[in-house]
């Protein structure tokens, strides 16, 4: 039972916006990532985590789909709130330049927020499970022609990447 009191569940990987929100809202708890919102909520329901931090709304695209259903299905209740600033960076391999980039990977919400930028530069938007996962992918690939849209925090988590634009 002691472990439960030290964990805050979030969807995604370290460096994701939910990771940053978990660290800001509960700095004494240890953030633990889960692949889906449902699995993060289930961690609270089954006692693996004390809390789950889940996005309810996005200032650009509105309500985050299905979160209210996830809360209801797991008999969870909102006990606090945190407003997480979202400032996307264009992150790529350390050897790349802006002119090298052809495709940009990120969560569909981030791609939607930046669609004007992507369109004017004729960059292919490639949906990915989450923003930090996209940075992890870019870091692992070592390619100059791909980038990710993600948080500045993800730069501290994943090696071999840099921000071209903040």
Coordinates of C-alpha atoms in Angstrom, one line a residue, residues 30-120:
X30 CA 6.7 9.8 -8.7
X31 CA 5.2 10.0 -12.2
X32 CA 4.6 6.7 -13.9
X33 CA 3.6 6.6 -17.5
X34 CA 0.9 4.3 -19.1
X35 CA 0.2 3.8 -22.8
X36 CA -3.4 5.0 -22.6
X37 CA -5.7 7.2 -20.5
X38 CA -7.7 4.1 -19.6
X39 CA -4.6 2.3 -18.2
X40 CA -3.6 5.4 -16.2
X41 CA -7.1 5.6 -14.7
X42 CA -7.0 1.8 -14.1
X43 CA -3.8 2.3 -12.1
X44 CA -5.7 4.4 -9.6
X45 CA -8.7 2.1 -9.5
X46 CA -6.6 -1.0 -8.8
X47 CA -4.4 0.7 -6.2
X48 CA -1.2 0.9 -8.3
X49 CA -1.2 4.8 -8.1
X50 CA -2.6 7.4 -5.7
X51 CA -3.7 9.7 -8.5
X52 CA -3.9 9.9 -12.3
X53 CA -3.4 13.2 -14.1
X54 CA -5.5 13.3 -17.2
X55 CA -6.1 16.1 -19.7
X56 CA -9.7 17.3 -19.7
X57 CA -9.5 20.2 -22.2
X58 CA -7.2 21.7 -24.8
X59 CA -7.5 25.5 -25.3
X60 CA -7.2 25.1 -29.1
X61 CA -9.2 22.0 -29.8
X62 CA -11.6 21.8 -26.9
X63 CA -12.6 18.9 -24.8
X64 CA -10.3 15.8 -24.8
X65 CA -12.4 13.0 -26.2
X66 CA -13.5 10.2 -23.9
X67 CA -11.8 11.4 -20.7
X68 CA -15.2 11.8 -19.0
X69 CA -16.1 8.3 -20.0
X70 CA -12.8 7.0 -18.6
X71 CA -13.4 8.7 -15.3
X72 CA -17.0 7.4 -15.1
X73 CA -16.0 3.8 -16.1
X74 CA -13.3 3.7 -13.4
X75 CA -15.5 5.5 -10.7
X76 CA -12.9 8.2 -10.5
X77 CA -13.5 11.9 -9.5
X78 CA -11.7 15.1 -10.2
X79 CA -9.9 16.1 -7.0
X80 CA -7.8 19.0 -8.3
X81 CA -6.6 20.8 -11.4
X82 CA -3.5 22.0 -13.0
X83 CA -3.2 24.3 -16.0
X84 CA -0.2 23.1 -18.1
X85 CA 1.2 25.5 -20.5
X86 CA 1.8 23.9 -23.9
X87 CA 4.6 25.4 -25.9
X88 CA 5.7 23.1 -28.7
X89 CA 9.2 22.8 -29.9
X90 CA 10.3 21.4 -33.3
X91 CA 12.7 18.7 -32.1
X92 CA 15.1 16.8 -34.4
X93 CA 18.3 14.9 -34.4
X94 CA 21.3 17.0 -33.3
X95 CA 22.8 16.9 -36.8
X96 CA 19.7 18.2 -38.7
X97 CA 18.8 21.6 -39.9
X98 CA 15.3 23.0 -40.7
X99 CA 15.9 22.5 -44.4
X100 CA 16.5 18.8 -43.9
X101 CA 13.0 18.2 -42.3
X102 CA 10.4 16.4 -44.5
X103 CA 8.1 14.8 -41.9
X104 CA 7.0 15.8 -38.4
X105 CA 5.7 13.3 -35.8
X106 CA 3.5 14.1 -32.9
X107 CA 0.2 13.5 -31.1
X108 CA -2.7 14.5 -33.3
X109 CA -3.5 17.4 -30.9
X110 CA -0.1 18.9 -31.4
X111 CA -0.1 18.4 -35.1
X112 CA -3.5 20.2 -35.2
X113 CA -2.2 23.1 -33.2
X114 CA 0.7 23.5 -35.6
X115 CA -1.0 22.7 -38.9
X116 CA -0.4 26.2 -40.3
X117 CA 3.3 26.0 -39.6
X118 CA 3.5 22.5 -41.2
X119 CA 1.4 23.5 -44.2
X120 CA 3.4 26.6 -45.0

